[in-house]
Short mmCIF file of C-alpha atoms and ligand atoms in Angstrom, two decimals:
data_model
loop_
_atom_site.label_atom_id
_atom_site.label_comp_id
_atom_site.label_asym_id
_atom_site.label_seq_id
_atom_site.Cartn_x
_atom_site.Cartn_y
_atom_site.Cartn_z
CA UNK A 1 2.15 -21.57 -2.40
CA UNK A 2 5.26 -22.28 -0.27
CA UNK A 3 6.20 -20.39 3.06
CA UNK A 4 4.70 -18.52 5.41
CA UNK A 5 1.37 -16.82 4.26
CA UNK A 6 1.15 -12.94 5.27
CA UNK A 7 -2.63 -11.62 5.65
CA UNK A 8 -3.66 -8.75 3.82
CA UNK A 9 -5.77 -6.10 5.45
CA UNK A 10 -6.73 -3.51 3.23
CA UNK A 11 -7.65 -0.12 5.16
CA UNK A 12 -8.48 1.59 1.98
CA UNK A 13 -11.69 2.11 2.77
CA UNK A 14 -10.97 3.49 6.43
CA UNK A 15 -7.22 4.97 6.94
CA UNK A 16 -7.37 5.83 3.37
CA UNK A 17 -10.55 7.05 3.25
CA UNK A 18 -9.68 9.56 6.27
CA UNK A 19 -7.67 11.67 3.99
CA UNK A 20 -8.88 15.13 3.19
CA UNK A 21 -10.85 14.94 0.01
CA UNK A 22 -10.97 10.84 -0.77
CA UNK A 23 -13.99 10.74 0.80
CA UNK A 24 -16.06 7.99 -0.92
CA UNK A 25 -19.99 7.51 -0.83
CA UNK A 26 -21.72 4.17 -0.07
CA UNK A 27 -21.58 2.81 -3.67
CA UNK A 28 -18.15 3.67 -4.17
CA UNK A 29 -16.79 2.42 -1.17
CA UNK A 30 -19.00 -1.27 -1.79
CA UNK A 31 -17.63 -1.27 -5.91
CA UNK A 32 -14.37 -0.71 -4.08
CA UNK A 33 -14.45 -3.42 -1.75
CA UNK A 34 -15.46 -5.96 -4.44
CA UNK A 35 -12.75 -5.27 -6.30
CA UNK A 36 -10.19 -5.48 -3.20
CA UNK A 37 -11.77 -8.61 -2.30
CA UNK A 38 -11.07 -9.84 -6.31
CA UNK A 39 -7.75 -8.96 -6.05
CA UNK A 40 -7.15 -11.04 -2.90
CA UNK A 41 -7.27 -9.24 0.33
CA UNK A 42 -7.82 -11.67 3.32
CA UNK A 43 -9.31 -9.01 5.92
CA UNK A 44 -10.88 -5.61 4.44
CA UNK A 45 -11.73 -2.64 6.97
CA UNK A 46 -14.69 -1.11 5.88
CA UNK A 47 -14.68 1.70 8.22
CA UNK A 48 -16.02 3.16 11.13
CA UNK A 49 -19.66 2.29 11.55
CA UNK A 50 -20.04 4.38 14.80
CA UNK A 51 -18.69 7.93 13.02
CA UNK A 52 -21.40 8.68 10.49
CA UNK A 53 -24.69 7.22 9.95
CA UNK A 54 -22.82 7.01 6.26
CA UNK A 55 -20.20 4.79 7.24
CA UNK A 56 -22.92 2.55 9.09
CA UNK A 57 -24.12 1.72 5.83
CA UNK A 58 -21.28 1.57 4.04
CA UNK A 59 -20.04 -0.72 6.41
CA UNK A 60 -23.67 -2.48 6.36
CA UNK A 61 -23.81 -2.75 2.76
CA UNK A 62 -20.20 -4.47 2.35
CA UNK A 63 -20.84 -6.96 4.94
CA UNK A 64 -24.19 -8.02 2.54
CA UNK A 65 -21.89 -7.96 -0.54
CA UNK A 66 -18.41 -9.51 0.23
CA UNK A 67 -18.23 -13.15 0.11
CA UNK A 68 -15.08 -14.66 1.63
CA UNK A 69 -12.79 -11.83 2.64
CA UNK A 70 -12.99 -10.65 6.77
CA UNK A 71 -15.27 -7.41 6.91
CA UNK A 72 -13.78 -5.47 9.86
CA UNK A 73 -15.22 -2.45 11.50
CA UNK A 74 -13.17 0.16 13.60
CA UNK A 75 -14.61 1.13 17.13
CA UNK A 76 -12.87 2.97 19.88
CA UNK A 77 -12.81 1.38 23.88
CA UNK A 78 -16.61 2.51 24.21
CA UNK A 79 -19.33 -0.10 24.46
CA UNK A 80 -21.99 2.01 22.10
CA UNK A 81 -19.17 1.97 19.41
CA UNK A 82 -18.64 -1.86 19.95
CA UNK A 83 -22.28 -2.44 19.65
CA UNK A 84 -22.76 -0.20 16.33
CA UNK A 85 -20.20 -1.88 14.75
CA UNK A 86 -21.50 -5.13 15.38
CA UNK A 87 -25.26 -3.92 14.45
CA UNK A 88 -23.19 -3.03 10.86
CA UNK A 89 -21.09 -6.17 10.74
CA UNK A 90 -24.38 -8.72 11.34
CA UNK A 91 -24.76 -9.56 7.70
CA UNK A 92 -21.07 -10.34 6.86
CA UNK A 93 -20.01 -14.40 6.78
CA UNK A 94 -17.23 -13.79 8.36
CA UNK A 95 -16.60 -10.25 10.84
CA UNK A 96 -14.14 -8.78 12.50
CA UNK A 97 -14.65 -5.97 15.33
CA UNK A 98 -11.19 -4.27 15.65
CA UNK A 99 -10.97 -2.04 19.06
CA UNK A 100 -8.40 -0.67 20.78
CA UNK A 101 -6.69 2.24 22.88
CA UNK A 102 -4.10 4.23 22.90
CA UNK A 103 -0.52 2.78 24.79
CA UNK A 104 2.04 5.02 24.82
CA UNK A 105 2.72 7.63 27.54
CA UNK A 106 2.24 10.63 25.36
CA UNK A 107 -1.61 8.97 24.68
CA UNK A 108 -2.36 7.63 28.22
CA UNK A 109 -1.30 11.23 29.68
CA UNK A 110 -2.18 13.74 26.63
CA UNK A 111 -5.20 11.95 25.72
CA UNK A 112 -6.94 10.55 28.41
CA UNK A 113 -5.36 11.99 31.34
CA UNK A 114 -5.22 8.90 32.73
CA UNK A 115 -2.55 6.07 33.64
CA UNK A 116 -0.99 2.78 32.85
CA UNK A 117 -3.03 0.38 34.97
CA UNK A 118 -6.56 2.09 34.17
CA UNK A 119 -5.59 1.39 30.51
CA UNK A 120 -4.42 -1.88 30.82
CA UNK A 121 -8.30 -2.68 32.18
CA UNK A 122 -10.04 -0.38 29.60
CA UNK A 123 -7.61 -2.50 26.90
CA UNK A 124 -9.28 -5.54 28.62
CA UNK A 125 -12.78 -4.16 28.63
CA UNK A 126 -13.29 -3.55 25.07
CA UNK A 127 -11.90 -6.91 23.88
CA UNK A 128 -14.56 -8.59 26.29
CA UNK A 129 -17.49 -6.33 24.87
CA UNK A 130 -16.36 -7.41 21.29
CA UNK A 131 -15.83 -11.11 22.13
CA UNK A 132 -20.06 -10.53 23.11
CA UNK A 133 -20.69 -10.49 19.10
CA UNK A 134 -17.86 -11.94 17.24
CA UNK A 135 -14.73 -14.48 17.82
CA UNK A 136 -12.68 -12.75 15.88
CA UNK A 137 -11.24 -9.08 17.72
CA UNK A 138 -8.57 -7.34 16.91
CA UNK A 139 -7.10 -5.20 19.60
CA UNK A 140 -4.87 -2.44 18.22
CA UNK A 141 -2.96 -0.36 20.87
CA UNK A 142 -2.81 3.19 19.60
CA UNK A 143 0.78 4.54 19.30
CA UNK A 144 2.59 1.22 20.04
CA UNK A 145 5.57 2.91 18.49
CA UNK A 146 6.16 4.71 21.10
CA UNK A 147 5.23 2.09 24.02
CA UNK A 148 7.42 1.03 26.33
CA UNK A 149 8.40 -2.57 25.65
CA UNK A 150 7.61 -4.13 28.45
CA UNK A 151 4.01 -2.14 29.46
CA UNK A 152 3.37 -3.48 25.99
CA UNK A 153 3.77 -6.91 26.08
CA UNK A 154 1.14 -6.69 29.35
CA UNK A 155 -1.20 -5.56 27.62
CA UNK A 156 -1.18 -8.09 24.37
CA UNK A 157 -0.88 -10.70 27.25
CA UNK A 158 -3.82 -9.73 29.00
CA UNK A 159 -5.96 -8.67 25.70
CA UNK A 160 -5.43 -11.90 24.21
CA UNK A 161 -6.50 -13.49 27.49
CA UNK A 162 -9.67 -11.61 27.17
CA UNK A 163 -9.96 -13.28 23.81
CA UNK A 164 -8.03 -11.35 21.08
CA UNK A 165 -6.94 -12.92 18.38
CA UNK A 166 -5.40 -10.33 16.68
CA UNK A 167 -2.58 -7.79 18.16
CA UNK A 168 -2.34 -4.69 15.95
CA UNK A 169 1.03 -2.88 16.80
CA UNK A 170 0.72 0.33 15.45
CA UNK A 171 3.75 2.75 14.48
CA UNK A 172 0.56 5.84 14.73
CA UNK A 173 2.97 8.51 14.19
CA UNK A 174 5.31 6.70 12.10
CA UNK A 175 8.40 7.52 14.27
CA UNK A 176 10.32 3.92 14.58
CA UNK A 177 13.35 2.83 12.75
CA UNK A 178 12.83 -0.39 10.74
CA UNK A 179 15.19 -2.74 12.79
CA UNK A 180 13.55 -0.67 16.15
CA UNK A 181 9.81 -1.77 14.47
CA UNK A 182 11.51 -5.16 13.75
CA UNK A 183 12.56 -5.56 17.36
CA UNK A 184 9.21 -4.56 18.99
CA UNK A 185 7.66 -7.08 17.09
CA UNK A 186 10.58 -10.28 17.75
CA UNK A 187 10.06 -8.57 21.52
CA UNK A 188 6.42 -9.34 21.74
CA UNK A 189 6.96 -12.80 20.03
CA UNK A 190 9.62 -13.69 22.80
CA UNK A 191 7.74 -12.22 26.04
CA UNK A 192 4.20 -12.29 25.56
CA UNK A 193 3.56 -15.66 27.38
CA UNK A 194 0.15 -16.73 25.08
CA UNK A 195 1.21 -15.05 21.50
CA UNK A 196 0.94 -18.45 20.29
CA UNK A 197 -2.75 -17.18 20.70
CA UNK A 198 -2.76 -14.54 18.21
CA UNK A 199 -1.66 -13.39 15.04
CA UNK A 200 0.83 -10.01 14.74
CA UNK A 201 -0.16 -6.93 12.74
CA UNK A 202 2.10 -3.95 11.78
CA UNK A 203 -0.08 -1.18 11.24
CA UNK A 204 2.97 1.57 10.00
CA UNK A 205 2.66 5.04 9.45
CA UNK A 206 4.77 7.19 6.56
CA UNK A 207 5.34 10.40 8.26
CA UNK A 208 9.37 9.59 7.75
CA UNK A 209 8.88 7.66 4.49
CA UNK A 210 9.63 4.44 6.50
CA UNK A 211 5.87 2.54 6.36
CA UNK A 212 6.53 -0.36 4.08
CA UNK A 213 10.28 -0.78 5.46
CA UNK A 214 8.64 -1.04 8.86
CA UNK A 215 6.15 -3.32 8.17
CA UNK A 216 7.98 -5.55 5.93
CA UNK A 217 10.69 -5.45 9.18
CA UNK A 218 7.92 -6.25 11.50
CA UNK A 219 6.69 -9.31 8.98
CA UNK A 220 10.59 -10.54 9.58
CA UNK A 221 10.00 -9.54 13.47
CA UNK A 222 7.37 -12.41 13.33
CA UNK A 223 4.45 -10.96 12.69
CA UNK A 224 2.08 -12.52 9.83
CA UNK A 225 -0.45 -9.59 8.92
CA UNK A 226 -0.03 -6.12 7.26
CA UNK A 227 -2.43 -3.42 7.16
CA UNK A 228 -1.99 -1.45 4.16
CA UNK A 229 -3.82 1.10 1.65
CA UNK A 230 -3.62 1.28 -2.38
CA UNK A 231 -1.23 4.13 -3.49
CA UNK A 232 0.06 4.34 0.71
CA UNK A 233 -3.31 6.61 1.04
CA UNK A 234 -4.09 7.45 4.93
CA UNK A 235 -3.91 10.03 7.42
CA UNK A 236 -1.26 12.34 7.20
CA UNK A 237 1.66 10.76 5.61
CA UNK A 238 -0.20 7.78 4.44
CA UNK A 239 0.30 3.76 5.45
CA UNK A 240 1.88 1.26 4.23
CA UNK A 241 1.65 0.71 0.66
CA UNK A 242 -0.29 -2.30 -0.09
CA UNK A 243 1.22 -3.00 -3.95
CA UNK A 244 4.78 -2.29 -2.44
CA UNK A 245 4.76 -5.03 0.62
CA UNK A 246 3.24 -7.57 -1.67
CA UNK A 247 5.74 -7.16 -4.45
CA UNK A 248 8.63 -6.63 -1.91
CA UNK A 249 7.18 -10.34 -0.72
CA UNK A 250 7.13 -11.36 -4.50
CA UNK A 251 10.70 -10.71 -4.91
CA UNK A 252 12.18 -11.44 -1.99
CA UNK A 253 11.17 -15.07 -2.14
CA UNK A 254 14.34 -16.09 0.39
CA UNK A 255 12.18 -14.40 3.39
CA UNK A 256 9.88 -17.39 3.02
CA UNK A 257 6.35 -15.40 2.69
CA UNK A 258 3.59 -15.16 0.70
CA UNK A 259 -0.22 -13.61 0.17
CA UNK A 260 -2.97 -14.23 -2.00
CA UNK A 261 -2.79 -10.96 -3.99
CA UNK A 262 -3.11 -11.11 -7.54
CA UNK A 263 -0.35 -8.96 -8.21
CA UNK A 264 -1.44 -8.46 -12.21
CA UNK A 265 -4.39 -6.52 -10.30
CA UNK A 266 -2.06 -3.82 -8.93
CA UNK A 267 -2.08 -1.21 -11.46
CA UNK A 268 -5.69 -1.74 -12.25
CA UNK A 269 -6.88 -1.58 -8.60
CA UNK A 270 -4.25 1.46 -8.22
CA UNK A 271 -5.80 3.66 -10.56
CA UNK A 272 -9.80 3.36 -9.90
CA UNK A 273 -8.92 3.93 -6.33
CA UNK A 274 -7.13 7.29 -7.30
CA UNK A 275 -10.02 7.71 -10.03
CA UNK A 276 -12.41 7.05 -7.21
CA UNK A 277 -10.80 9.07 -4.73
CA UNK A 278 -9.69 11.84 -7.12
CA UNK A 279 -6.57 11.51 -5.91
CA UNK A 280 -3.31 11.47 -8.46
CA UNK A 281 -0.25 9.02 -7.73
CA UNK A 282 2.88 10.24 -8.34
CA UNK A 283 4.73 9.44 -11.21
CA UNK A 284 7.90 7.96 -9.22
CA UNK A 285 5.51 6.07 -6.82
CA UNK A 286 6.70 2.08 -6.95
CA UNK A 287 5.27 0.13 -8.54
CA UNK A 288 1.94 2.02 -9.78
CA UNK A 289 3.51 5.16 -10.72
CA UNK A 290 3.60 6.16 -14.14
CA UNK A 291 7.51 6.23 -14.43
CA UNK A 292 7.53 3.24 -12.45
CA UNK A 293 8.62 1.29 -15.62
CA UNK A 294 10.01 4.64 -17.92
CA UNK A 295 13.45 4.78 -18.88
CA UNK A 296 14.94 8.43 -19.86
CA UNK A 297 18.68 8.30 -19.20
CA UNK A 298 21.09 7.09 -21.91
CA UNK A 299 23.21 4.59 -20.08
CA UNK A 300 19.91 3.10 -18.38
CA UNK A 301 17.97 2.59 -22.11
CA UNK A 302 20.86 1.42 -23.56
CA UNK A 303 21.38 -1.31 -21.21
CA UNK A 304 17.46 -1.80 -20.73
CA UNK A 305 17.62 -2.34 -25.04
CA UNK A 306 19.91 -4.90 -24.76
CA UNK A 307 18.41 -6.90 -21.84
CA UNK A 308 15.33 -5.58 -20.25
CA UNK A 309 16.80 -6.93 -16.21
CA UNK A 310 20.05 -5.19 -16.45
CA UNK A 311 17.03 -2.05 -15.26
CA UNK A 312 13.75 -3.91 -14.37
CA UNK A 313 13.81 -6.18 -11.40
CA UNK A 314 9.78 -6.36 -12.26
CA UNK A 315 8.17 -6.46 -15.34
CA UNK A 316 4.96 -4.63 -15.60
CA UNK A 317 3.31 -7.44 -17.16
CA UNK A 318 3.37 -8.80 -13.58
CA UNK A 319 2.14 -6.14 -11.94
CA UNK A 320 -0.47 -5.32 -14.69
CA UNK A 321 1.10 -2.08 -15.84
CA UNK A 322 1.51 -1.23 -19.50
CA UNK A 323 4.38 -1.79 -20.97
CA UNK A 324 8.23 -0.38 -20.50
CA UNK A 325 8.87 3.17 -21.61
CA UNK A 326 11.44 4.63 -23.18
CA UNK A 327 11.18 8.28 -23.23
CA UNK A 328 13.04 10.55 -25.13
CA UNK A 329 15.12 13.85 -23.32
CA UNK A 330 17.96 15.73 -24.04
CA UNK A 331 19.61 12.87 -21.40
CA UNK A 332 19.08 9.97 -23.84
CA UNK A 333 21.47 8.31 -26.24
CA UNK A 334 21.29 7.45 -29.96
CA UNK A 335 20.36 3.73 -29.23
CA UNK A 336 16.86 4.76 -27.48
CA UNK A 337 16.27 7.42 -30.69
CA UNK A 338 17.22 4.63 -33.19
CA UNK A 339 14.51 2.18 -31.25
CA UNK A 340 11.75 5.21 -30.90
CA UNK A 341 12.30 5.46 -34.49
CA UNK A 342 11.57 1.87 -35.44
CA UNK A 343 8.84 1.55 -33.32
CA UNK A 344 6.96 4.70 -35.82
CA UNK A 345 8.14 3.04 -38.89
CA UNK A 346 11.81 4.47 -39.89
CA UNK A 347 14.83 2.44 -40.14
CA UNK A 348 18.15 4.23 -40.47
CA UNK A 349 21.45 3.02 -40.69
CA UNK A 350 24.19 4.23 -37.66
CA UNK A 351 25.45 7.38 -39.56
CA UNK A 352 21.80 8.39 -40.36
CA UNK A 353 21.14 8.36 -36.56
CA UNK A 354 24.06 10.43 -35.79
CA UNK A 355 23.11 12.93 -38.00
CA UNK A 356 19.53 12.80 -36.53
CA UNK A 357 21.03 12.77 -32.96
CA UNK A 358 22.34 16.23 -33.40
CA UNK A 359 19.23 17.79 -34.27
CA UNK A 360 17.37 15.73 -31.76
CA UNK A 361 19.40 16.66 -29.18
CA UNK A 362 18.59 20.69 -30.23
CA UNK A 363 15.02 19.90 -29.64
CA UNK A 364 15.61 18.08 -26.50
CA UNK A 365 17.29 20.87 -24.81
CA UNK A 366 14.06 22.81 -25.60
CA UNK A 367 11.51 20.65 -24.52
CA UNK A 368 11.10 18.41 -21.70
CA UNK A 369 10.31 15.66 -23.62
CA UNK A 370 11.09 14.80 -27.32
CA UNK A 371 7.03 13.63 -28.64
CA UNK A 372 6.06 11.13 -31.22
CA UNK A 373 5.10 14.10 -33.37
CA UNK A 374 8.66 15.78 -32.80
CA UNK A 375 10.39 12.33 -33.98
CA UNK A 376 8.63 12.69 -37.26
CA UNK A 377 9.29 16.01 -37.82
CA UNK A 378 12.88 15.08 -37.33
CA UNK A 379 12.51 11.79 -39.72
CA UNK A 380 11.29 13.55 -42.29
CA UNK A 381 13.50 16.38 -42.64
CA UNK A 382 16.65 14.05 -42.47
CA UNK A 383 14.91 12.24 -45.18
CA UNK A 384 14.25 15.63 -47.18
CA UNK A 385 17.63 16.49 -46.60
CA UNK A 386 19.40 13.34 -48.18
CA UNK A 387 16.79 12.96 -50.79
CA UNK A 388 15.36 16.21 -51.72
CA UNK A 389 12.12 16.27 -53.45
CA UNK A 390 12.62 18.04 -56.91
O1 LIG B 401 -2.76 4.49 13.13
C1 LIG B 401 -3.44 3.91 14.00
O2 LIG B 401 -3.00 3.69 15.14
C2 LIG B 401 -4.78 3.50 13.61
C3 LIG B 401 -5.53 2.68 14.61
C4 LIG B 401 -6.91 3.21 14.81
C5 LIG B 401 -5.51 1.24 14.19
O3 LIG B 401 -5.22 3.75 12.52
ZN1 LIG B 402 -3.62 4.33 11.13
#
């Protein structure tokens, strides 16, 4: 691999698993995490051992089971949380304890009632408790979004002197701009005196659509870890998509970045999470969606016929999804019937497809979508129709 590598940290298991109704049990969550771990994630958050005595073991029974990927637990600033999570995280070769608090005004005054300096300590505090079990912390500051600039680079100064060696900026509410996210990052990297200490997260938020744009601006920022979830799940709005950052990576091979995802694992790993979670992906979703690689329009299936790139900047084969569609409305053209038709077994010359096209494009207007059973129905007749049976 040339370039830059970008660490994966899959939160599937914690911000995704926060979402009403994709609550997974123990077993689940452990099949899960061996499969994330197959498909290449470098750090895995298995949740938050303090909430429920169910998460403890989750969390418990991943760190037995995983065998090179980072097992990280979520705590809040409070010393019993610190100390669950490392109680959960004991059995793991390699651990990660990821505290934090939250930054911004709007947190320091709604949420704690508190103020700037008494946070900055409290920042310090937990990262010191942590560093008691494990050298590898992660500090996230809560709402970073919304921090003020320079407060924040304080705090990452003095957290990594207290021995962080990760800085999660988090966009909580998912309220920056991408070149604002971008520019909080490239800020940090230019005025936090020991960065050269720590690795950069972007932990991004969807509630304006913008999660993988930020984070993939934050990775340009100078930041060298993503936290993401399969299919975007996570609170609210969802995170960062982890199958869109990685293939945005893939492509965009001129940024100079890479991670160790198996990206033929994508679709796979997208749908037993939503089978797992019982929770559907939408068909336009990138990459994993089902229309994802479906073409319905007549100008696009036409040129997709004739060269499959003049369409597809990916092809599913890549990202382990089944093959191109072409599906048949009342928007397509005679090209994509002519090719449906092949693919069941008919070959007709150019004026038997116009003649077909006109009665295809009756049932089209009637149904959303012109079935495998409705193109023989329409093959046959034509063929009844030229050569009646006597
Ligand atoms: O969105 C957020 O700020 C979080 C933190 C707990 C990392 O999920
Ligand atoms: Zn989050």
């Amino acid at each position: 691999m040339s370039g830059k590598q970008v660490y994966i940290f899959d939160t599937t298991l914690r911000d995704g698993e926060q979402v009403p109704g994709c609550k997974l049990n123990t077993e689940e969550k452990v099949d899960l995490a061996v499969r994330l771990e197959e498909m290449g994630v470098d750090i895995l958050e298995a949740g938050f051992p303090v909430s429920s005595p169910g998460d403890f073991q989750s969390v418990t029974m991943i760190s037995r089971t995983l065998k090179h990927a980072v097992v990280c637990g979520l705590t809040r600033a409070v010393q019993k949380d610190i100390e669950v999570a490392a109680q959960a995280l004991k059995y793991a070769k390699r651990s990660r304890i990821h505290t934090g608090i939250g930054t911004s005004d709007s947190h320091i005054k709604g949420k704690f009632n508190s103020n700037r300096e008494d946070i900055l300590k409290r920042a310090v505090q937990c990262v010191k408790w942590a560093r008691n079990f494990t050298d590898d912390v992660e500090f996230y500051a809560e709402d970073a979004g919304r921090t003020d600039n320079e407060y924040l680079a304080r705090i990452c100064e003095a957290v990594v002197n207290a021995g962080a060696t990760t800085l999660n900026i988090p966009d909580t509410t998912g309220y920056c701009l991408p070149h604002q996210y971008g520019e909080k990052i490239a800020f940090l990297v230019n005025n936090v005196p020991n960065i050269d200490k720590a690795v950069i997260s972007c932990h991004c938020h969807n509630d304006l659509g913008l999660a993988t744009a930020n984070a993939i601006a934050g990775v340009i920022g100078g930041a060298r870890q993503i936290e993401c979830t399969i299919n975007g799940l996570g609170e609210r709005a969802g995170n960062t998509s982890l199958e869109e950052v990685v293939m945005i990576i893939n492509q965009h091979k001129h940024l100079g970045f890479y991670t160790n995802i198996n990206p033929k694992l994508l679709n796979p790993m997208s749908r037993l999470v939503s089978d797992t979670m019982r929770m559907p992906v939408q068909p336009n979703k990138a990459i994993v969606g089902s229309n994802a690689f479906s073409h319905s329009s007549g100008i696009h299936q036409d040129g997709f016929l004739k060269d499959a790139t003049t369409y597809e900047i990916i092809n599913p084969v890549e990202v382990g999804a089944d093959e191109s569609k072409i599906v048949l409305t009342a928007r397509s053209g005679r090209s994509a019937l002519a090719f449906r038709l092949q693919q069941l077994g008919f070959t007709f010359n150019r004026n038997d497809i116009d003649v077909i096209y006109e009665s295809f494009l009756k049932t089209a207007d009637v149904k959303k979508e012109v079935m495998q059973e409705d193109l023989y129905e329409l093959a046959n007749a034509y063929q009844l129709q030229v050569s009646p049976v006597n």
